[in-house]
PDB file of C-alpha atoms in Angstrom:
ATOM      1  CA  MET N   1      -5.110   0.746  30.345  1.00 40.00           C
ATOM      2  CA  ARG N   2      -7.971  -1.241  31.903  1.00 44.00           C
ATOM      3  CA  ILE N   3     -11.257   0.212  33.140  1.00 41.00           C
ATOM      4  CA  SER N   4     -13.545  -1.840  35.334  1.00 45.00           C
ATOM      5  CA  ASN N   5     -17.269  -2.174  34.775  1.00 44.00           C
ATOM      6  CA  THR N   6     -17.969   0.106  37.741  1.00 44.00           C
ATOM      7  CA  SER N   7     -15.668   2.761  36.332  1.00 42.00           C
ATOM      8  CA  TYR N   8     -17.246   2.393  32.923  1.00 38.00           C
ATOM      9  CA  MET N   9     -20.719   2.931  34.395  1.00 41.00           C
ATOM     10  CA  SER N  10     -19.432   5.899  36.338  1.00 42.00           C
ATOM     11  CA  ILE N  11     -18.178   7.425  33.116  1.00 42.00           C
ATOM     12  CA  LYS N  12     -21.415   6.806  31.302  1.00 47.00           C
ATOM     13  CA  VAL N  13     -23.720   7.878  34.201  1.00 50.00           C
ATOM     14  CA  SER N  14     -22.195  11.007  35.728  1.00 59.00           C
ATOM     15  CA  PHE N  15     -23.847  13.822  37.691  1.00 62.00           C
ATOM     16  CA  THR N  16     -23.010  17.439  38.147  1.00 70.00           C
ATOM     17  CA  ALA N  17     -22.175  18.842  41.574  1.00 69.00           C
ATOM     18  CA  ALA N  18     -25.652  20.386  41.897  1.00 72.00           C
ATOM     19  CA  GLU N  19     -27.327  17.095  40.985  1.00 70.00           C
ATOM     20  CA  GLU N  20     -25.212  15.152  43.483  1.00 69.00           C
ATOM     21  CA  GLU N  21     -26.003  17.684  46.202  1.00 70.00           C
ATOM     22  CA  ALA N  22     -29.727  17.398  45.466  1.00 69.00           C
ATOM     23  CA  ILE N  23     -29.555  13.600  45.651  1.00 68.00           C
ATOM     24  CA  ILE N  24     -27.644  13.687  48.947  1.00 65.00           C
ATOM     25  CA  ARG N  25     -30.115  16.192  50.423  1.00 64.00           C
ATOM     26  CA  ALA N  26     -33.079  14.065  49.330  1.00 62.00           C
ATOM     27  CA  ARG N  27     -31.556  10.932  50.807  1.00 61.00           C
ATOM     28  CA  PHE N  28     -30.624  12.704  53.979  1.00 56.00           C
ATOM     29  CA  LEU N  29     -34.029  14.292  54.495  1.00 56.00           C
ATOM     30  CA  THR N  30     -36.075  11.236  53.561  1.00 52.00           C
ATOM     31  CA  GLY N  31     -33.859   8.829  55.425  1.00 51.00           C
ATOM     32  CA  ALA N  32     -33.073   6.890  52.288  1.00 44.00           C
ATOM     33  CA  SER N  33     -29.491   6.558  53.482  1.00 50.00           C
ATOM     34  CA  VAL N  34     -30.490   4.862  56.726  1.00 50.00           C
ATOM     35  CA  SER N  35     -30.799   1.110  56.634  1.00 52.00           C
ATOM     36  CA  ARG N  36     -32.901   0.891  59.802  1.00 60.00           C
ATOM     37  CA  GLY N  37     -34.508   3.150  62.385  1.00 61.00           C
ATOM     38  CA  ALA N  38     -36.262   6.478  61.954  1.00 67.00           C
ATOM     39  CA  PRO N  39     -35.001   9.104  59.542  1.00 71.00           C
ATOM     40  CA  PRO N  40     -32.431  11.503  61.099  1.00 71.00           C
ATOM     41  CA  PHE N  41     -34.556  14.638  60.945  1.00 74.00           C
ATOM     42  CA  GLN N  42     -37.569  12.828  62.331  1.00 78.00           C
ATOM     43  CA  LYS N  43     -35.493  11.782  65.318  1.00 79.00           C
ATOM     44  CA  LEU N  44     -34.101  15.303  65.590  1.00 77.00           C
ATOM     45  CA  LEU N  45     -37.611  16.746  65.481  1.00 82.00           C
ATOM     46  CA  LYS N  46     -38.693  14.254  68.115  1.00 82.00           C
ATOM     47  CA  ARG N  47     -35.775  15.232  70.398  1.00 80.00           C
ATOM     48  CA  PHE N  48     -36.559  18.911  69.880  1.00 83.00           C
ATOM     49  CA  VAL N  49     -40.230  18.385  70.812  1.00 85.00           C
ATOM     50  CA  GLU N  50     -39.168  16.450  73.911  1.00 82.00           C
ATOM     51  CA  LEU N  51     -36.768  19.241  74.870  1.00 79.00           C
ATOM     52  CA  VAL N  52     -39.500  21.866  74.538  1.00 83.00           C
ATOM     53  CA  ASP N  53     -41.853  19.728  76.563  1.00 81.00           C
ATOM     54  CA  LYS N  54     -39.255  19.142  79.305  1.00 79.00           C
ATOM     55  CA  VAL N  55     -38.390  22.818  79.415  1.00 82.00           C
ATOM     56  CA  GLU N  56     -42.036  23.785  79.798  1.00 82.00           C
ATOM     57  CA  ASN N  57     -43.293  20.955  81.961  1.00 84.00           C
ATOM     58  CA  GLY N  58     -40.359  19.009  83.312  1.00 77.00           C
ATOM     59  CA  SER N  59     -37.563  19.464  85.741  1.00 83.00           C
ATOM     60  CA  LYS N  60     -34.186  20.981  85.125  1.00 81.00           C
ATOM     61  CA  GLU N  61     -32.512  17.569  85.040  1.00 86.00           C
ATOM     62  CA  ALA N  62     -35.051  16.256  82.539  1.00 82.00           C
ATOM     63  CA  SER N  63     -34.523  19.353  80.405  1.00 83.00           C
ATOM     64  CA  GLU N  64     -30.743  18.855  80.480  1.00 85.00           C
ATOM     65  CA  ASP N  65     -31.162  15.195  79.499  1.00 84.00           C
ATOM     66  CA  ALA N  66     -33.454  16.200  76.645  1.00 82.00           C
ATOM     67  CA  LEU N  67     -30.926  18.835  75.557  1.00 84.00           C
ATOM     68  CA  LYS N  68     -28.119  16.285  75.594  1.00 86.00           C
ATOM     69  CA  ALA N  69     -30.243  13.901  73.523  1.00 84.00           C
ATOM     70  CA  LEU N  70     -30.962  16.709  71.052  1.00 82.00           C
ATOM     71  CA  LEU N  71     -27.266  17.598  70.846  1.00 88.00           C
ATOM     72  CA  ARG N  72     -26.414  13.941  70.199  1.00 87.00           C
ATOM     73  CA  GLU N  73     -28.879  13.883  67.318  1.00 84.00           C
ATOM     74  CA  ILE N  74     -27.434  17.124  65.979  1.00 87.00           C
ATOM     75  CA  THR N  75     -23.932  15.634  66.239  1.00 87.00           C
ATOM     76  CA  VAL N  76     -25.091  12.531  64.378  1.00 84.00           C
ATOM     77  CA  ILE N  77     -26.618  14.680  61.647  1.00 82.00           C
ATOM     78  CA  GLU N  78     -23.438  16.783  61.429  1.00 86.00           C
ATOM     79  CA  LEU N  79     -21.348  13.612  61.147  1.00 87.00           C
ATOM     80  CA  GLN N  80     -23.594  12.288  58.437  1.00 84.00           C
ATOM     81  CA  ALA N  81     -23.463  15.638  56.647  1.00 84.00           C
ATOM     82  CA  SER N  82     -19.644  15.617  56.877  1.00 86.00           C
ATOM     83  CA  LYS N  83     -19.670  12.051  55.627  1.00 86.00           C
ATOM     84  CA  TYR N  84     -21.838  12.933  52.642  1.00 83.00           C
ATOM     85  CA  GLN N  85     -19.709  15.969  51.945  1.00 86.00           C
ATOM     86  CA  ALA N  86     -16.554  13.841  51.998  1.00 86.00           C
ATOM     87  CA  ILE N  87     -18.272  11.301  49.761  1.00 86.00           C
ATOM     88  CA  GLY N  88     -19.247  14.088  47.364  1.00 83.00           C
ATOM     89  CA  VAL N  89     -15.666  15.396  47.238  1.00 86.00           C
ATOM     90  CA  ALA N  90     -14.327  11.887  46.702  1.00 86.00           C
ATOM     91  CA  GLN N  91     -16.861  11.205  43.978  1.00 87.00           C
ATOM     92  CA  LYS N  92     -15.997  14.467  42.289  1.00 87.00           C
ATOM     93  CA  LYS N  93     -12.298  13.587  42.300  1.00 88.00           C
ATOM     94  CA  GLU N  94     -13.100  10.085  41.122  1.00 88.00           C
ATOM     95  CA  GLN N  95     -15.230  11.511  38.355  1.00 88.00           C
ATOM     96  CA  GLU N  96     -12.348  13.768  37.279  1.00 90.00           C
ATOM     97  CA  ILE N  97     -10.054  10.741  37.269  1.00 90.00           C
ATOM     98  CA  TYR N  98     -12.543   8.820  35.167  1.00 89.00           C
ATOM     99  CA  VAL N  99     -12.846  11.729  32.752  1.00 91.00           C
ATOM    100  CA  ASP N 100      -9.052  11.844  32.413  1.00 92.00           C
ATOM    101  CA  LYS N 101      -8.988   8.093  31.879  1.00 92.00           C
ATOM    102  CA  GLN N 102     -11.704   8.356  29.277  1.00 93.00           C
ATOM    103  CA  ARG N 103      -9.788  11.128  27.498  1.00 93.00           C
ATOM    104  CA  LEU N 104      -6.623   9.038  27.614  1.00 94.00           C
ATOM    105  CA  LEU N 105      -8.530   6.023  26.327  1.00 95.00           C
ATOM    106  CA  GLN N 106      -9.940   8.090  23.480  1.00 95.00           C
ATOM    107  CA  GLU N 107      -6.439   9.282  22.614  1.00 95.00           C
ATOM    108  CA  HIS N 108      -5.263   5.670  22.558  1.00 95.00           C
ATOM    109  CA  ILE N 109      -8.173   4.761  20.306  1.00 96.00           C
ATOM    110  CA  GLU N 110      -7.349   7.587  17.903  1.00 95.00           C
ATOM    111  CA  GLN N 111      -3.674   6.588  17.926  1.00 95.00           C
ATOM    112  CA  ALA N 112      -4.677   2.984  17.247  1.00 96.00           C
ATOM    113  CA  LYS N 113      -6.767   4.162  14.283  1.00 95.00           C
ATOM    114  CA  ARG N 114      -3.808   6.112  12.913  1.00 96.00           C
ATOM    115  CA  ASP N 115      -1.557   3.096  13.412  1.00 96.00           C
ATOM    116  CA  ILE N 116      -4.062   0.917  11.565  1.00 96.00           C
ATOM    117  CA  GLU N 117      -4.139   3.349   8.644  1.00 96.00           C
ATOM    118  CA  ASP N 118      -0.327   3.422   8.581  1.00 96.00           C
ATOM    119  CA  LYS N 119      -0.235  -0.373   8.619  1.00 96.00           C
ATOM    120  CA  LYS N 120      -2.723  -0.466   5.753  1.00 95.00           C
ATOM    121  CA  LYS N 121      -0.456   1.808   3.720  1.00 95.00           C
ATOM    122  CA  GLU N 122       2.577  -0.317   4.584  1.00 95.00           C
ATOM    123  CA  LEU N 123       0.662  -3.447   3.602  1.00 95.00           C
ATOM    124  CA  GLN N 124      -0.309  -1.922   0.260  1.00 95.00           C
ATOM    125  CA  GLU N 125       3.295  -0.892  -0.388  1.00 95.00           C
ATOM    126  CA  ALA N 126       4.471  -4.370   0.606  1.00 95.00           C
ATOM    127  CA  ARG N 127       2.009  -5.903  -1.861  1.00 95.00           C
ATOM    128  CA  ILE N 128       3.340  -3.694  -4.644  1.00 96.00           C
ATOM    129  CA  VAL N 129       6.930  -4.607  -3.761  1.00 95.00           C
ATOM    130  CA  ARG N 130       6.002  -8.285  -3.702  1.00 95.00           C
ATOM    131  CA  GLN N 131       4.341  -7.982  -7.104  1.00 94.00           C
ATOM    132  CA  HIS N 132       7.479  -6.347  -8.500  1.00 94.00           C
ATOM    133  CA  MET N 133       9.631  -9.086  -6.987  1.00 94.00           C
ATOM    134  CA  GLU N 134       7.451 -11.738  -8.609  1.00 93.00           C
ATOM    135  CA  GLU N 135       7.744  -9.958 -11.959  1.00 93.00           C
ATOM    136  CA  TYR N 136      11.516  -9.704 -11.524  1.00 93.00           C
ATOM    137  CA  GLU N 137      11.649 -13.414 -10.708  1.00 92.00           C
ATOM    138  CA  VAL N 138       9.764 -14.255 -13.907  1.00 92.00           C
ATOM    139  CA  LEU N 139      12.147 -12.077 -15.935  1.00 91.00           C
ATOM    140  CA  ARG N 140      15.127 -13.665 -14.217  1.00 89.00           C
ATOM    141  CA  GLY N 141      13.837 -17.115 -15.138  1.00 89.00           C
ATOM    142  CA  MET N 142      13.396 -16.047 -18.763  1.00 88.00           C
ATOM    143  CA  ILE N 143      16.898 -14.591 -18.820  1.00 85.00           C
ATOM    144  CA  CYS N 144      18.353 -17.761 -17.318  1.00 86.00           C
ATOM    145  CA  GLU N 145      16.778 -19.785 -20.124  1.00 85.00           C
ATOM    146  CA  LEU N 146      18.667 -17.724 -22.723  1.00 82.00           C
ATOM    147  CA  PRO N 147      22.254 -18.693 -23.691  1.00 82.00           C
ATOM    148  CA  ALA N 148      25.202 -16.954 -22.130  1.00 83.00           C
ATOM    149  CA  ARG N 149      26.498 -13.725 -23.617  1.00 84.00           C
ATOM    150  CA  SER N 150      29.734 -15.363 -24.741  1.00 87.00           C
ATOM    151  CA  VAL N 151      27.783 -18.042 -26.604  1.00 85.00           C
ATOM    152  CA  THR N 152      25.567 -15.427 -28.231  1.00 85.00           C
ATOM    153  CA  GLN N 153      28.575 -13.325 -29.236  1.00 89.00           C
ATOM    154  CA  ALA N 154      30.289 -16.377 -30.723  1.00 90.00           C
ATOM    155  CA  GLU N 155      27.168 -17.160 -32.752  1.00 89.00           C
ATOM    156  CA  ILE N 156      26.998 -13.541 -33.948  1.00 91.00           C
ATOM    157  CA  ASP N 157      30.662 -13.676 -35.021  1.00 91.00           C
ATOM    158  CA  ARG N 158      30.058 -16.944 -36.866  1.00 92.00           C
ATOM    159  CA  ILE N 159      27.055 -15.501 -38.692  1.00 94.00           C
ATOM    160  CA  ASN N 160      29.012 -12.352 -39.614  1.00 94.00           C
ATOM    161  CA  LYS N 161      31.847 -14.432 -41.062  1.00 93.00           C
ATOM    162  CA  HIS N 162      29.356 -16.544 -42.988  1.00 92.00           C
ATOM    163  CA  MET N 163      27.753 -13.391 -44.387  1.00 93.00           C
ATOM    164  CA  GLU N 164      31.183 -12.075 -45.401  1.00 93.00           C
ATOM    165  CA  ARG N 165      31.887 -15.320 -47.275  1.00 93.00           C
ATOM    166  CA  ILE N 166      28.495 -15.110 -48.978  1.00 94.00           C
ATOM    167  CA  GLU N 167      29.168 -11.511 -50.003  1.00 93.00           C
ATOM    168  CA  ALA N 168      32.591 -12.463 -51.373  1.00 92.00           C
ATOM    169  CA  GLU N 169      31.116 -15.353 -53.327  1.00 92.00           C
ATOM    170  CA  GLY N 170      28.363 -13.061 -54.586  1.00 92.00           C
ATOM    171  CA  LEU N 171      30.951 -10.585 -55.902  1.00 92.00           C
ATOM    172  CA  LYS N 172      32.884 -13.426 -57.528  1.00 92.00           C
ATOM    173  CA  HIS N 173      29.793 -14.815 -59.242  1.00 92.00           C
ATOM    174  CA  ALA N 174      28.790 -11.312 -60.325  1.00 92.00           C
ATOM    175  CA  ALA N 175      32.183 -10.851 -62.013  1.00 92.00           C
ATOM    176  CA  ILE N 176      31.833 -14.224 -63.757  1.00 93.00           C
ATOM    177  CA  MET N 177      28.340 -13.371 -64.949  1.00 92.00           C
ATOM    178  CA  GLU N 178      29.549 -10.016 -66.283  1.00 92.00           C
ATOM    179  CA  LYS N 179      32.329 -11.757 -68.195  1.00 91.00           C
ATOM    180  CA  LYS N 180      29.911 -14.299 -69.662  1.00 91.00           C
ATOM    181  CA  ARG N 181      27.490 -11.528 -70.587  1.00 91.00           C
ATOM    182  CA  LYS N 182      30.227  -9.788 -72.588  1.00 91.00           C
ATOM    183  CA  GLN N 183      31.217 -13.077 -74.241  1.00 90.00           C
ATOM    184  CA  TYR N 184      27.637 -13.840 -75.248  1.00 90.00           C
ATOM    185  CA  ALA N 185      27.248 -10.348 -76.620  1.00 90.00           C
ATOM    186  CA  LEU N 186      30.379 -10.886 -78.701  1.00 90.00           C
ATOM    187  CA  LEU N 187      29.092 -14.253 -79.900  1.00 88.00           C
ATOM    188  CA  PHE N 188      25.807 -12.754 -81.012  1.00 88.00           C
ATOM    189  CA  HIS N 189      27.757 -10.103 -82.890  1.00 88.00           C
ATOM    190  CA  VAL N 190      29.773 -12.786 -84.721  1.00 87.00           C
ATOM    191  CA  LEU N 191      26.636 -14.681 -85.650  1.00 87.00           C
ATOM    192  CA  ASP N 192      25.130 -11.510 -87.000  1.00 84.00           C
ATOM    193  CA  GLU N 193      28.223 -10.867 -89.149  1.00 83.00           C
ATOM    194  CA  LEU N 194      28.207 -14.443 -90.438  1.00 82.00           C
ATOM    195  CA  GLN N 195      24.630 -14.062 -91.536  1.00 82.00           C
ATOM    196  CA  ARG N 196      25.660 -11.081 -93.640  1.00 80.00           C
ATOM    197  CA  LEU N 197      28.220 -13.090 -95.714  1.00 74.00           C
ATOM    198  CA  PRO N 198      27.266 -13.671 -99.465  1.00 65.00           C
ATOM    199  CA  ASP N 199      26.149 -17.069-100.699  1.00 62.00           C
ATOM    200  CA  ASP N 200      28.316 -16.943-103.935  1.00 59.00           C
ATOM    201  CA  PRO N 201      31.587 -18.919-103.431  1.00 58.00           C
ATOM    202  CA  ASP N 202      33.661 -16.352-105.279  1.00 60.00           C
ATOM    203  CA  GLN N 203      32.284 -13.524-103.305  1.00 55.00           C
ATOM    204  CA  LEU N 204      32.651 -15.594-100.144  1.00 53.00           C
ATOM    205  CA  ASP N 205      36.351 -16.184-100.872  1.00 59.00           C
ATOM    206  CA  THR N 206      36.865 -12.504-101.437  1.00 58.00           C
ATOM    207  CA  ALA N 207      35.063 -11.672 -98.245  1.00 53.00           C
ATOM    208  CA  VAL N 208      37.072 -14.210 -96.286  1.00 53.00           C
ATOM    209  CA  HIS N 209      40.371 -12.686 -97.392  1.00 56.00           C
ATOM    210  CA  ALA N 210      39.143  -9.227 -96.683  1.00 53.00           C
ATOM    211  CA  PRO N 211      40.449  -7.423 -93.541  1.00 52.00           C
ATOM    212  CA  GLU N 212      37.042  -7.544 -91.958  1.00 50.00           C
ATOM    213  CA  SER N 213      37.014 -11.314 -92.258  1.00 49.00           C
ATOM    214  CA  THR N 214      40.150 -11.481 -90.187  1.00 48.00           C
ATOM    215  CA  ASP N 215      38.372  -9.500 -87.463  1.00 52.00           C
ATOM    216  CA  ILE N 216      35.360 -11.801 -87.671  1.00 49.00           C
ATOM    217  CA  ALA N 217      37.613 -14.822 -87.280  1.00 51.00           C
ATOM    218  CA  THR N 218      39.266 -13.283 -84.292  1.00 54.00           C
ATOM    219  CA  VAL N 219      35.895 -12.440 -82.796  1.00 49.00           C
ATOM    220  CA  GLY N 220      34.683 -15.957 -83.445  1.00 52.00           C
ATOM    221  CA  GLN N 221      37.733 -17.380 -81.712  1.00 54.00           C
ATOM    222  CA  ASN N 222      37.110 -15.204 -78.696  1.00 53.00           C
ATOM    223  CA  ALA N 223      33.452 -16.133 -78.695  1.00 48.00           C
ATOM    224  CA  MET N 224      34.345 -19.801 -78.601  1.00 49.00           C
ATOM    225  CA  GLU N 225      35.936 -19.194 -75.235  1.00 52.00           C
ATOM    226  CA  VAL N 226      32.424 -18.924 -73.712  1.00 46.00           C
ATOM    227  CA  ASP N 227      32.265 -22.642 -73.118  1.00 47.00           C
ATOM    228  CA  THR N 228      35.855 -22.997 -71.892  1.00 47.00           C
TER     229      THR N 228
END
């Protein structure tokens, strides 16, 4: 919707019906609306004075001519009054049109403000979505740098098998260590028994042929298996 400068000024500088009527009356009475010649009511007054003079001092024909001149002036004034009245009506309608246009323009302005606010909200939401997309893109790049799931699963399976082998070897070594611990304990027992043997040869011979000596010999034989 486009409003010309004249229309804009009409909207800004508007008059009420009473004010317009007062302006028209002032122009009409002072002759401000006449570009040249005497003001209308001055001419009318002049014709009326001439008519009175002709009626009192002149002939009938002169009086009739003066009356006709007065009637012409009255007709001119009536035409001008009708013209000003029509102008007033037209201006009033034009003013109403301008008021409607101004109201419509204000509604468009308010709608434009609401649209701007909606666009601001959409822009803010779009910025948030864009930020999320950028974050997703960074995460996608990080994920792409990682190996495939099949490769990772294969590596996990390999590590699990390696751990199972280590556990099996650990159990095997634990069993061996337990066996060696028992053998060393037996060896220390044999050494302790040997230290208890007498130093006298006769007593030593008797002790050797004793039943306990047979057990000591057997224990010593088993203890010798530590290094085998």
